[in-house]
Each structure stands twice: as structure tokens, then as C-alpha cells.
């Protein structure tokens, strides 16, 4: 490795960290997986330097771990023994904002929040939004096909990327910096790199879609009596708000009251406890009309008995207070450790029986298990945590829940990806033929297996 490192150090636009200069931040992501110390951290600041880095690694059969902002939750960016890390933080910046085309061209290491703020300054929005916005990079968002809070209206990251540039395992640069919504000239190659978690190439630049800002936003925190009403209300709001429903976040009592009872800075705005809560938003173009529509629709839902109680945000402070409860998930680790954390999806029609089956099977194996449940229900995405307080129970809970996900034709990852954590569970959501095709693609594009090896797909036999 010594000779390779010397060659990497000599490349223009490159920076190589070694030994004690590799700070702890390069050892881990936000998952609970064990950290790993890379043999070196290579930080190119141009596509050319990234390409030369990969050419050298390829020639020396050197395996690499790809790193963005390291906020991933499935261990994909954590270096394994013998790997060097390629970190994109210096390949950073906005290259162009095209007002007429409503696009922004960015380098992969640009933090999501920087992109959001630049869009805002120009009178647009870039609608991808997640709690890690200040630290995660757009390259990480693209390679994980991140979801977040506005998928209901704008889709996942895949829907927000018009073009991209990626560097293949052997250093070949694929430049597909398309700016057009329509382009059917052959294979749409960008999809090889979106959501493939750095296993087929390293994203170096991207063209992103921007959208006009909404003129109005109405927010409510609703209390409901059961999940059936949650689904009926979702359909009602989707049809009444015709394209303007922008959030529909559901929090079961277990999650809602865990947060409001335990986190000092977050209180329940309700005096009574309800079985389930919905945080919903409408975003539109006419403040007065939209507010009337929002109020009238929710009043009718209350009269119909669909909504048990409702609080409307009258100020940005109210809105922030409601979202604090939803975003309180970040505080849970202060109170409980050794948790099994799930980011799964199942069809909405199966959600209630799925949760009942999970509870039945988990309790049968791990009798004192508790569950906290919330989710982006309109996206079929459930997040939940199972815990007993003992590390010894964690694996059993993962095994049981992922099996039940498979039984209900769901996905073991709705948005966080597979990383290293879920490779052993992929077969619950993908057929053996699908996995074999993924392995064939990996073999064709990275025959030496140097890029993020051992992530996402189990190795071919
Ligand atoms: C508080 C918090 C809230 C979160 N909320 C959400 C949420 O709502 N929705 C959601 O989807 N995720 C969420 N996440 C997970 C995480 O933020 C996303 O997965 C994010 O997209 C990762 O970006 P990153 O730059 O941190 O990537 P990293 O963690 O550095 O990497 C993630 C994966 O992508 C690969 N990778 C990184 N950069 C590149 C690149 N340029 N080219 C190729 N491969 C690359 C890595 O090898 C790794 O496999 C959250 C995380 C936290 C900590």
C-alpha cells in the first residue's frame, strides 16, 4: 500500500490523510456499527483527481470505502479492514444555477443544506429535506436515493436528479449531465448510480431539479382514534387538496408519548392521550383560499368523526412545535440503547395486519420487547424501534421483523439503504433472480470488486 499512497499523494488536486491525521470522524457513520480505521483517507477536489485516484487503486487491486457526509444509518461508509477511504468533502460547491431551466449543477460533496439555501436565495426550493441536512452531502443523498419529509409531493432523490457524472471503478468518467426533463436517447445511465450506494461508481457531480416556492403553507396536528381513520383521512386530503398535500406524518401513541414524556424541551400540545396522531401540511399558491380549504376540509373530517381533535398552527412557532415532536426521533438514543431500528415499507393496505403480526411474533420470542412506531405513511414507509434494554435481544428482533416484512411483500429498506447491515436480509425483499442480476451488474462494472465491497448485495458464490 505504501507505493500506492505515495502515488496518490503526488496527484494534483488530491489530499491524503494518514495515521494520526485521520480524525475519528472518518471511522464511522451514524449507524451503531463498529467503527473502522482506513489505511488512508483520500480527498480529491476535482473529478480528474477522483478518476486518477480510482485508476491507481484499480491497478493495485486496492479496495475503497466511499464516504460523503457520513450520516448514513446502515454502515456503508465505514471502512473495512484493508480499505482506504475516498471522502468527497473537498469536491464541493455549486457550479451553476440555471433560472430558466430551473436546475442547479453541483459537486457531489456539497452539503444538502447549502443547496437548499442557494435555491432559496434564487427564489426556488430544492425539495429534498432530512434531519441530517447540515452534514449529509448530495452525493450521499443520490447514492442512497434518500427520501425524507417531502417525498409525498416531490418524490425521492431519484426524481430530483436530471443528470449526473460518476467515476467508475477503473477511473473512467461517465458524464451524463443532462438538464432536460425528457431524454430517451438510449439507457438512462444515471440510474446505475442512484440508490446503488457507491457499489457501481462514485458520483462526482449532478444536475438537480428546482421548483417554485409555495406562496402558502397550512399545518395541523391531528388526533385520531385508529389506523383505519388515518388511511381514510389520507385519501380525503389527497383528493380535496388536489396535489397540494405536502406532509402526512403519522405517529403512534407509543412514539408520540415517549417523546413528549421524556424529552424535556418537547411537550404534548394535547391534554388528552389519543391512539394515533397525524402531522399534515398543505402547500399551495393562494394563502387565503388555501387556508379556507384547509380549515373547511379538517372541520368536515371532525364532523364526520374521522378526526377526534385538531390543532392548527397559527404561527411558525406552532409549526416548529409540531415538527419537533416528529423530529424528536433524534433524541431517542438519549433514553434507550441497544435498539433494533427499522426503516421498512409495506403496502398501506397491509400496514395494520403487518404491525399486529410483528407484535405477535416478536413478543412470542422476546416477551418484554417494546415498540415505538412512526412513519411517512403516504409513502408506505414505517419507521419503528424495538427494544428490551438488552443487547442480546437485538439480533432476534431484526431476524423476526425482516422475515415478517418478507411475508407481507414489503421492503427491508424504504429509504436508508442496505449498506452492510441488511445484506443478509435482502432476500426477504428481492428474488434470487433479482439478486443474481445485481451481482452480474456489479461484476460487469467493477470486476475486481474494489468499490464498497460487501455492501448492498451478498457476494456471488
Ligand atoms: C438525523 C438523521 C436523519 C436522517 N433522516 C433521513 C431521512 O429522512 N431519509 C433518508 O433517506 N435518510 C435519512 N438519514 C440517513 C442519511 O442522512 C442519508 O442516507 C443520506 O443520504 C446519507 O448522505 P451522506 O452524505 O451522509 O452519505 P454517507 O453516510 O457518507 O454514505 C452513505 C452511502 O452512500 C455512499 N456514498 C456517499 N457518497 C457517495 C458518492 N459521492 N458516490 C457514491 N457513493 C457514495 C457511501 O459509500 C455509503 O454507502 C438520516 C440520518 C440522520 C443522522
Coordinates of C-alpha atoms and ligand atoms in Angstrom, one line a residue:
X1 CA 0.0 0.0 0.0
X2 CA 3.0 2.3 0.7
X3 CA 3.8 2.7 -3.0
X4 CA 0.1 3.4 -3.9
X5 CA -0.1 6.0 -1.2
X6 CA 2.9 7.8 -2.5
X7 CA 1.4 7.9 -6.0
X8 CA -1.9 9.2 -4.6
X9 CA 0.0 11.9 -2.7
X10 CA 1.6 13.1 -5.9
X11 CA -1.7 13.6 -7.8
X12 CA -2.8 17.2 -8.4
X13 CA -6.0 18.3 -6.5
X14 CA -5.6 15.4 -4.1
X15 CA -5.1 15.3 -0.3
X16 CA -4.2 12.2 1.6
X17 CA -4.6 11.8 5.3
X18 CA -2.5 9.2 7.1
X19 CA -2.0 7.9 10.7
X20 CA -2.9 10.4 13.4
X21 CA -4.2 12.9 10.9
X22 CA -7.2 10.7 10.2
X23 CA -9.6 12.0 12.7
X24 CA -12.3 9.9 14.3
X25 CA -15.0 11.3 12.0
X26 CA -13.7 9.2 9.1
X27 CA -14.1 6.0 11.2
X28 CA -17.9 5.7 11.3
X29 CA -21.3 6.9 10.1
X30 CA -24.4 7.4 12.2
X31 CA -25.3 3.7 12.4
X32 CA -24.5 1.6 15.5
X33 CA -22.0 -0.4 13.5
X34 CA -18.4 -0.8 14.8
X35 CA -16.1 1.9 13.5
X36 CA -13.2 1.1 11.2
X37 CA -9.9 2.8 10.7
X38 CA -9.0 3.3 7.0
X39 CA -5.4 2.8 5.8
X40 CA -5.6 6.4 4.3
X41 CA -8.3 9.0 3.6
X42 CA -8.0 10.3 0.1
X43 CA -9.8 13.6 -0.5
X44 CA -9.9 14.6 -4.2
X45 CA -11.1 18.1 -5.1
X46 CA -11.8 17.5 -8.8
X47 CA -13.3 14.8 -10.9
X48 CA -9.9 14.4 -12.6
X49 CA -8.3 13.7 -9.2
X50 CA -11.0 11.3 -8.3
X51 CA -10.6 9.5 -11.6
X52 CA -6.8 9.3 -11.2
X53 CA -7.3 8.0 -7.6
X54 CA -9.5 5.2 -8.8
X55 CA -7.2 4.3 -11.7
X56 CA -4.3 3.8 -9.3
X57 CA -6.5 1.9 -6.8
X58 CA -7.8 -0.3 -9.6
X59 CA -4.3 -1.1 -10.9
X60 CA -3.2 -2.1 -7.3
X61 CA -6.4 -4.1 -6.5
X62 CA -7.0 -1.7 -3.6
X63 CA -10.5 -1.8 -2.1
X64 CA -12.0 1.5 -1.2
X65 CA -14.9 2.7 1.1
X66 CA -16.7 5.7 -0.4
X67 CA -17.6 8.5 2.1
X68 CA -19.9 11.5 1.8
X69 CA -21.1 13.3 4.9
X70 CA -21.2 10.0 6.9
X71 CA -24.7 10.5 8.2
X72 CA -25.7 7.1 6.7
X73 CA -27.6 4.7 9.0
X74 CA -26.5 1.4 7.5
X75 CA -22.7 1.3 7.8
X76 CA -22.0 1.7 4.1
X77 CA -19.3 4.4 4.5
X78 CA -17.5 2.7 7.4
X79 CA -14.0 1.5 6.2
X80 CA -13.4 -2.3 6.5
X81 CA -10.0 -3.8 7.3
X82 CA -7.5 -3.2 4.5
X83 CA -9.6 -0.5 2.8
X84 CA -8.7 3.1 2.1
X85 CA -11.5 5.7 2.3
X86 CA -12.3 8.1 -0.6
X87 CA -14.0 11.1 1.0
X88 CA -15.8 13.6 -1.2
X89 CA -15.9 16.5 1.2
X90 CA -13.4 18.6 -0.9
X91 CA -15.2 18.0 -4.2
X92 CA -17.6 20.7 -3.0
X93 CA -19.5 23.6 -4.4
X94 CA -22.3 24.9 -6.7
X95 CA -21.2 25.2 -10.3
X96 CA -24.3 26.8 -11.8
X97 CA -27.9 27.8 -11.1
X98 CA -29.9 28.0 -14.3
X99 CA -33.0 30.0 -13.6
X100 CA -34.7 29.3 -17.0
X101 CA -34.1 25.6 -16.9
X102 CA -34.8 25.5 -13.1
X103 CA -31.7 23.4 -12.4
X104 CA -28.7 23.6 -10.2
X105 CA -25.4 21.9 -11.1
X106 CA -23.4 20.8 -8.0
X107 CA -20.3 18.8 -7.0
X108 CA -21.0 15.7 -5.0
X109 CA -19.5 16.8 -1.7
X110 CA -21.8 19.8 -1.4
X111 CA -23.9 19.7 1.8
X112 CA -27.6 19.4 1.2
X113 CA -28.3 22.5 3.3
X114 CA -26.0 24.6 1.2
X115 CA -28.0 23.5 -1.9
X116 CA -31.4 24.3 -0.2
X117 CA -30.1 27.7 0.9
X118 CA -28.8 28.6 -2.6
X119 CA -32.1 27.5 -4.1
X120 CA -34.0 29.7 -1.6
X121 CA -31.8 32.7 -2.3
X122 CA -32.7 32.4 -6.0
X123 CA -36.5 32.1 -5.3
X124 CA -36.8 28.3 -5.7
X125 CA -36.9 25.3 -3.5
X126 CA -34.8 22.1 -3.7
X127 CA -37.4 19.9 -2.0
X128 CA -35.2 17.1 -0.6
X129 CA -35.1 17.5 3.1
X130 CA -34.0 15.4 6.0
X131 CA -32.8 15.8 9.6
X132 CA -29.1 15.4 8.6
X133 CA -29.3 18.2 6.1
X134 CA -26.4 20.2 7.5
X135 CA -23.9 17.3 7.3
X136 CA -25.1 14.9 4.6
X137 CA -23.8 15.6 1.0
X138 CA -25.7 15.5 -2.2
X139 CA -23.5 12.6 -3.4
X140 CA -24.5 10.6 -0.4
X141 CA -28.2 11.5 -0.9
X142 CA -28.0 10.5 -4.5
X143 CA -26.2 7.2 -3.9
X144 CA -28.7 6.3 -1.1
X145 CA -31.7 7.6 -3.1
X146 CA -32.6 9.5 0.1
X147 CA -36.3 10.0 1.0
X148 CA -37.2 12.4 3.8
X149 CA -40.1 14.7 4.5
X150 CA -41.4 15.8 1.1
X151 CA -41.5 12.5 -0.9
X152 CA -45.3 12.6 -1.0
X153 CA -45.2 15.7 -3.2
X154 CA -41.8 15.6 -5.0
X155 CA -40.7 12.0 -5.0
X156 CA -37.4 10.5 -3.7
X157 CA -34.0 11.8 -4.7
X158 CA -34.2 9.8 -7.9
X159 CA -37.0 12.1 -9.1
X160 CA -34.9 15.2 -8.4
X161 CA -31.8 14.3 -10.4
X162 CA -31.8 15.2 -14.1
X163 CA -28.2 14.4 -14.8
X164 CA -25.0 13.2 -13.2
X165 CA -21.4 12.4 -13.5
X166 CA -19.8 9.3 -12.0
X167 CA -16.4 7.8 -11.9
X168 CA -16.3 4.0 -12.5
X169 CA -14.1 1.6 -10.6
X170 CA -11.3 1.7 -13.3
X171 CA -11.3 5.6 -13.3
X172 CA -13.5 6.0 -16.4
X173 CA -15.6 9.2 -16.1
X174 CA -19.2 8.9 -17.2
X175 CA -20.6 12.4 -17.9
X176 CA -24.4 12.4 -18.2
X177 CA -25.1 16.0 -17.1
X178 CA -28.5 16.1 -18.7
X179 CA -30.6 19.2 -18.0
X180 CA -33.8 18.1 -19.7
X181 CA -36.9 16.5 -18.2
X182 CA -37.4 14.4 -21.4
X183 CA -34.4 12.4 -22.8
X184 CA -35.0 8.9 -24.1
X185 CA -31.8 8.7 -26.1
X186 CA -30.8 5.2 -25.0
X187 CA -30.3 3.9 -21.5
X188 CA -30.8 6.4 -18.7
X189 CA -27.4 5.7 -17.2
X190 CA -27.8 7.9 -14.1
X191 CA -30.0 5.2 -12.6
X192 CA -26.9 2.9 -12.3
X193 CA -25.6 5.3 -9.7
X194 CA -28.7 6.5 -7.9
X195 CA -29.6 4.3 -4.9
X196 CA -26.7 1.8 -5.6
X197 CA -24.8 3.1 -2.5
X198 CA -21.4 3.5 -4.2
X199 CA -21.1 -0.1 -5.4
X200 CA -21.2 0.7 -9.1
X201 CA -19.4 4.1 -9.3
X202 CA -18.7 7.2 -7.4
X203 CA -21.0 10.2 -8.0
X204 CA -18.8 13.3 -8.7
X205 CA -21.3 15.9 -10.0
X206 CA -25.1 16.2 -10.5
X207 CA -27.8 18.4 -12.2
X208 CA -30.7 18.9 -9.8
X209 CA -34.3 20.0 -10.4
X210 CA -35.6 23.1 -8.7
X211 CA -39.2 24.0 -8.1
X212 CA -41.1 27.3 -7.5
X213 CA -41.6 28.3 -3.8
X214 CA -45.1 27.8 -2.4
X215 CA -46.9 31.0 -1.5
X216 CA -48.9 29.4 1.3
X217 CA -48.4 26.7 3.9
X218 CA -51.0 25.4 6.4
X219 CA -50.1 22.9 9.2
X220 CA -52.1 20.9 11.6
X221 CA -51.5 18.3 14.3
X222 CA -54.5 15.9 14.4
X223 CA -55.5 13.3 16.9
X224 CA -57.3 10.2 15.6
X225 CA -58.8 7.1 17.1
X226 CA -57.4 4.3 14.9
X227 CA -55.3 3.5 11.9
X228 CA -58.3 2.9 9.6
X229 CA -59.3 6.5 10.1
X230 CA -55.7 7.5 9.3
X231 CA -56.0 5.9 5.9
X232 CA -59.5 7.2 5.2
X233 CA -58.3 10.8 6.1
X234 CA -55.2 10.4 3.8
X235 CA -57.4 9.7 0.8
X236 CA -59.8 12.5 1.7
X237 CA -56.9 15.1 2.0
X238 CA -55.2 13.8 -1.2
X239 CA -58.4 14.3 -3.2
X240 CA -59.6 17.6 -1.6
X241 CA -56.1 19.2 -1.7
X242 CA -55.5 18.1 -5.3
X243 CA -51.7 17.9 -5.4
X244 CA -51.1 20.3 -2.6
X245 CA -50.9 17.8 0.3
X246 CA -47.2 18.1 1.2
X247 CA -46.8 16.2 4.5
X248 CA -48.7 13.4 6.2
X249 CA -46.6 12.1 9.0
X250 CA -48.1 9.6 11.4
X251 CA -47.1 9.0 15.0
X252 CA -48.5 6.1 17.0
X253 CA -49.2 6.8 20.7
X254 CA -46.1 4.8 21.7
X255 CA -43.8 7.1 19.8
X256 CA -45.6 10.4 20.4
X257 CA -45.8 10.0 24.2
X258 CA -42.3 8.5 24.5
X259 CA -41.0 11.8 23.0
X260 CA -43.4 14.2 24.8
X261 CA -43.0 12.4 28.2
X262 CA -39.2 12.0 28.1
X263 CA -37.7 14.9 26.2
X264 CA -37.6 18.0 28.5
X265 CA -37.9 20.5 25.6
X266 CA -40.9 18.8 23.9
X267 CA -44.4 18.8 25.4
X268 CA -47.6 17.4 24.0
X269 CA -49.9 20.2 23.0
X270 CA -52.9 17.9 23.9
X271 CA -54.2 17.4 27.5
X272 CA -55.7 14.0 26.5
X273 CA -53.9 11.0 25.1
X274 CA -55.1 9.6 21.7
X275 CA -54.2 6.3 20.0
X276 CA -52.6 8.0 16.9
X277 CA -51.5 11.4 15.6
X278 CA -51.1 12.9 12.2
X279 CA -49.0 15.9 11.3
X280 CA -50.2 17.2 8.0
X281 CA -49.4 20.1 5.7
X282 CA -50.8 21.7 2.6
X283 CA -48.6 23.9 0.4
X284 CA -50.2 26.0 -2.4
X285 CA -50.2 29.2 -4.3
X286 CA -53.1 31.2 -2.8
X287 CA -52.8 31.9 1.0
X288 CA -56.4 32.9 1.6
X289 CA -58.1 30.3 -0.5
X290 CA -55.7 27.5 0.7
X291 CA -56.3 28.4 4.4
X292 CA -60.1 28.2 3.9
X293 CA -59.8 24.9 2.0
X294 CA -57.6 23.5 4.8
X295 CA -59.9 24.6 7.6
X296 CA -63.1 23.5 5.9
X297 CA -61.7 20.1 5.0
X298 CA -60.5 19.4 8.5
X299 CA -63.8 20.7 10.1
X300 CA -65.7 18.4 7.9
X301 CA -63.4 15.5 8.9
X302 CA -64.1 16.3 12.5
X303 CA -67.8 16.4 12.0
X304 CA -67.6 13.0 10.2
X305 CA -65.9 11.7 13.3
X306 CA -62.7 10.9 11.3
X307 CA -60.6 13.3 13.3
X308 CA -61.0 13.2 17.1
X309 CA -59.2 16.5 17.8
X310 CA -57.3 19.1 15.8
X311 CA -54.7 21.8 16.5
X312 CA -54.0 24.3 13.6
X313 CA -50.6 26.1 13.6
X314 CA -51.3 29.8 13.8
X315 CA -47.6 30.8 13.7
X316 CA -44.2 29.4 12.6
X317 CA -43.6 28.8 16.3
X318 CA -46.6 26.5 16.5
X319 CA -45.5 24.7 13.3
X320 CA -42.0 24.2 14.7
X321 CA -43.5 22.8 17.9
X322 CA -45.5 20.2 16.0
X323 CA -42.4 19.2 13.8
X324 CA -40.2 19.0 17.0
X325 CA -42.3 16.0 18.1
X326 CA -41.9 14.3 14.7
X327 CA -38.2 15.1 14.6
X328 CA -37.7 14.1 18.2
X329 CA -36.6 10.7 16.9
X330 CA -33.0 12.1 17.1
X331 CA -33.4 12.2 20.9
X332 CA -34.4 8.6 21.5
X333 CA -30.9 7.3 21.9
X334 CA -30.5 9.5 25.0
X335 CA -33.0 7.3 26.8
X336 CA -32.8 3.8 25.3
X337 CA -29.8 1.9 23.9
X338 CA -29.5 -1.5 22.2
X339 CA -32.4 -0.9 19.9
X340 CA -33.4 -2.6 16.6
X341 CA -34.2 0.2 14.2
X342 CA -36.4 -0.3 11.2
X343 CA -36.9 1.7 8.1
X344 CA -39.2 -0.6 6.1
X345 CA -42.1 -0.2 3.7
X346 CA -45.3 -2.3 3.3
X347 CA -48.3 -1.5 1.2
X348 CA -50.7 0.8 3.2
X349 CA -53.4 -1.8 2.9
X350 CA -51.2 -4.3 4.8
X351 CA -49.8 -2.0 7.5
X352 CA -52.3 -2.7 10.3
X353 CA -52.1 -6.6 9.9
X354 CA -48.3 -6.3 9.4
X355 CA -47.9 -4.4 12.7
X356 CA -50.1 -6.9 14.5
X357 CA -48.1 -9.8 13.1
X358 CA -44.8 -8.2 14.1
X359 CA -46.0 -7.6 17.6
X360 CA -47.3 -11.3 17.9
X361 CA -44.0 -12.8 16.6
X362 CA -41.6 -10.5 18.4
X363 CA -43.5 -11.0 21.7
X364 CA -43.5 -14.8 21.3
X365 CA -39.7 -14.8 21.0
X366 CA -38.8 -11.7 23.1
X367 CA -41.6 -11.3 25.7
X368 CA -40.6 -8.0 27.2
X369 CA -40.0 -6.2 23.9
X370 CA -41.4 -2.7 23.4
X371 CA -42.0 -0.8 20.2
X372 CA -42.1 2.9 19.2
X373 CA -43.8 3.5 15.8
X374 CA -44.0 6.4 13.4
X375 CA -43.7 6.9 9.7
X376 CA -44.2 8.6 6.3
X377 CA -47.4 6.6 5.8
X378 CA -48.3 8.1 2.5
X379 CA -45.0 6.8 1.1
X380 CA -45.8 3.3 2.6
X381 CA -42.8 3.9 4.9
X382 CA -42.9 2.8 8.5
X383 CA -40.1 3.6 11.0
X384 CA -40.0 1.8 14.3
X385 CA -37.8 0.8 17.1
X386 CA -38.0 -2.5 19.1
X387 CA -36.1 -2.7 22.3
X388 CA -35.8 -4.5 25.6
X389 CA -32.8 -2.8 27.0
X390 CA -30.6 -5.8 26.4
X391 CA -28.1 -6.1 23.5
X392 CA -28.6 -9.9 23.5
X393 CA -32.2 -9.5 22.1
X394 CA -31.4 -7.1 19.2
X395 CA -30.5 -9.7 16.5
X396 CA -33.6 -11.8 17.2
X397 CA -35.8 -8.8 16.8
X398 CA -34.1 -7.9 13.4
X399 CA -34.5 -11.5 12.2
X400 CA -38.2 -11.7 13.1
X401 CA -39.2 -8.3 11.8
X402 CA -37.4 -8.7 8.4
X403 CA -39.0 -12.1 8.0
X404 CA -42.4 -10.6 8.6
X405 CA -41.6 -7.8 6.1
X406 CA -40.9 -10.5 3.5
X407 CA -44.2 -12.3 4.4
X408 CA -46.1 -9.1 3.6
X409 CA -44.2 -8.4 0.3
X410 CA -42.6 -5.3 1.9
X411 CA -39.1 -3.8 1.6
X412 CA -36.4 -4.2 4.3
X413 CA -35.3 -0.7 3.4
X414 CA -37.7 2.1 2.5
X415 CA -35.1 4.9 2.4
X416 CA -31.9 4.4 4.3
X417 CA -30.4 1.7 2.0
X418 CA -28.9 -1.7 2.7
X419 CA -25.3 -0.8 3.5
X420 CA -23.5 -3.6 5.3
X421 CA -26.3 -4.0 7.9
X422 CA -29.0 -5.5 5.7
X423 CA -27.2 -7.6 3.1
X424 CA -28.2 -10.7 4.9
X425 CA -31.8 -9.7 4.8
X426 CA -32.1 -8.5 1.2
X427 CA -33.6 -11.9 0.1
X428 CA -36.7 -11.0 2.1
X429 CA -37.4 -8.3 -0.4
X430 CA -35.7 -9.4 -3.6
X431 CA -36.0 -12.6 -5.5
X432 CA -32.9 -14.8 -6.1
X433 CA -33.1 -13.8 -9.8
X434 CA -33.1 -10.1 -8.9
X435 CA -30.1 -10.6 -6.6
X436 CA -28.2 -12.5 -9.3
X437 CA -28.8 -9.7 -11.8
X438 CA -27.4 -7.2 -9.2
X439 CA -24.4 -9.4 -8.8
X440 CA -24.0 -9.6 -12.6
X441 CA -24.1 -5.8 -12.9
X442 CA -21.6 -5.4 -10.1
X443 CA -19.3 -8.0 -11.8
X444 CA -19.6 -6.2 -15.1
X445 CA -18.9 -2.7 -13.8
X446 CA -16.5 -3.4 -11.1
X447 CA -14.9 -6.8 -11.9
X448 CA -12.2 -6.5 -9.3
X449 CA -14.8 -5.6 -6.6
X450 CA -12.9 -2.6 -5.3
X451 CA -15.8 -0.2 -4.8
X452 CA -17.7 -0.6 -1.5
X453 CA -17.2 -4.3 -1.5
X454 CA -19.5 -6.3 0.7
X455 CA -22.1 -3.6 0.8
X456 CA -25.7 -3.9 -0.5
X457 CA -25.5 -7.3 -2.2
X458 CA -24.2 -10.6 -0.8
X459 CA -21.1 -11.7 -2.7
X460 CA -21.8 -14.1 -5.7
X461 CA -21.0 -17.7 -4.9
Ligands
LIG1 C1 -30.7 12.7 12.0 C2 -30.8 11.9 10.7 C3 -31.9 12.0 9.9 C4 -32.0 11.2 8.7 N1 -33.2 11.3 8.0 C5 -33.2 10.6 6.8 C6 -34.4 10.7 6.1 O1 -35.4 11.3 6.5 N2 -34.5 10.0 4.9 C7 -33.4 9.3 4.4 O2 -33.4 8.7 3.3 N3 -32.2 9.2 5.2 C8 -32.1 9.8 6.3 N4 -31.0 9.7 7.1 C9 -29.9 8.9 6.6 C10 -28.8 9.7 5.8 O3 -28.7 11.0 6.2 C11 -29.0 9.6 4.3 O4 -28.8 8.2 4.0 C12 -28.0 10.4 3.5 O5 -28.5 10.4 2.1 C13 -26.6 10.0 3.5 O6 -25.8 11.0 3.0 P1 -24.2 11.1 3.4 O7 -23.6 12.2 2.6 O8 -24.1 11.3 4.9 O9 -23.7 9.7 3.0 P2 -22.7 8.7 3.7 O10 -23.2 8.3 5.0 O11 -21.3 9.2 3.7 O12 -22.8 7.5 2.7 C14 -23.9 6.7 2.6 C15 -23.7 5.7 1.5 O13 -23.5 6.3 0.2 C16 -22.2 6.1 -0.3 N5 -21.7 7.3 -0.9 C17 -21.6 8.5 -0.3 N6 -21.2 9.5 -1.1 C18 -21.1 8.8 -2.3 C19 -20.8 9.3 -3.7 N7 -20.5 10.6 -3.9 N8 -20.8 8.4 -4.7 C20 -21.2 7.1 -4.4 N9 -21.5 6.6 -3.2 C21 -21.4 7.5 -2.2 C22 -21.4 5.6 0.9 O14 -20.4 4.7 0.5 C23 -22.5 4.8 1.7 O15 -22.7 3.6 1.2 C24 -30.9 10.4 8.3 C25 -29.7 10.4 9.1 C26 -29.7 11.1 10.2 C27 -28.4 11.1 11.0

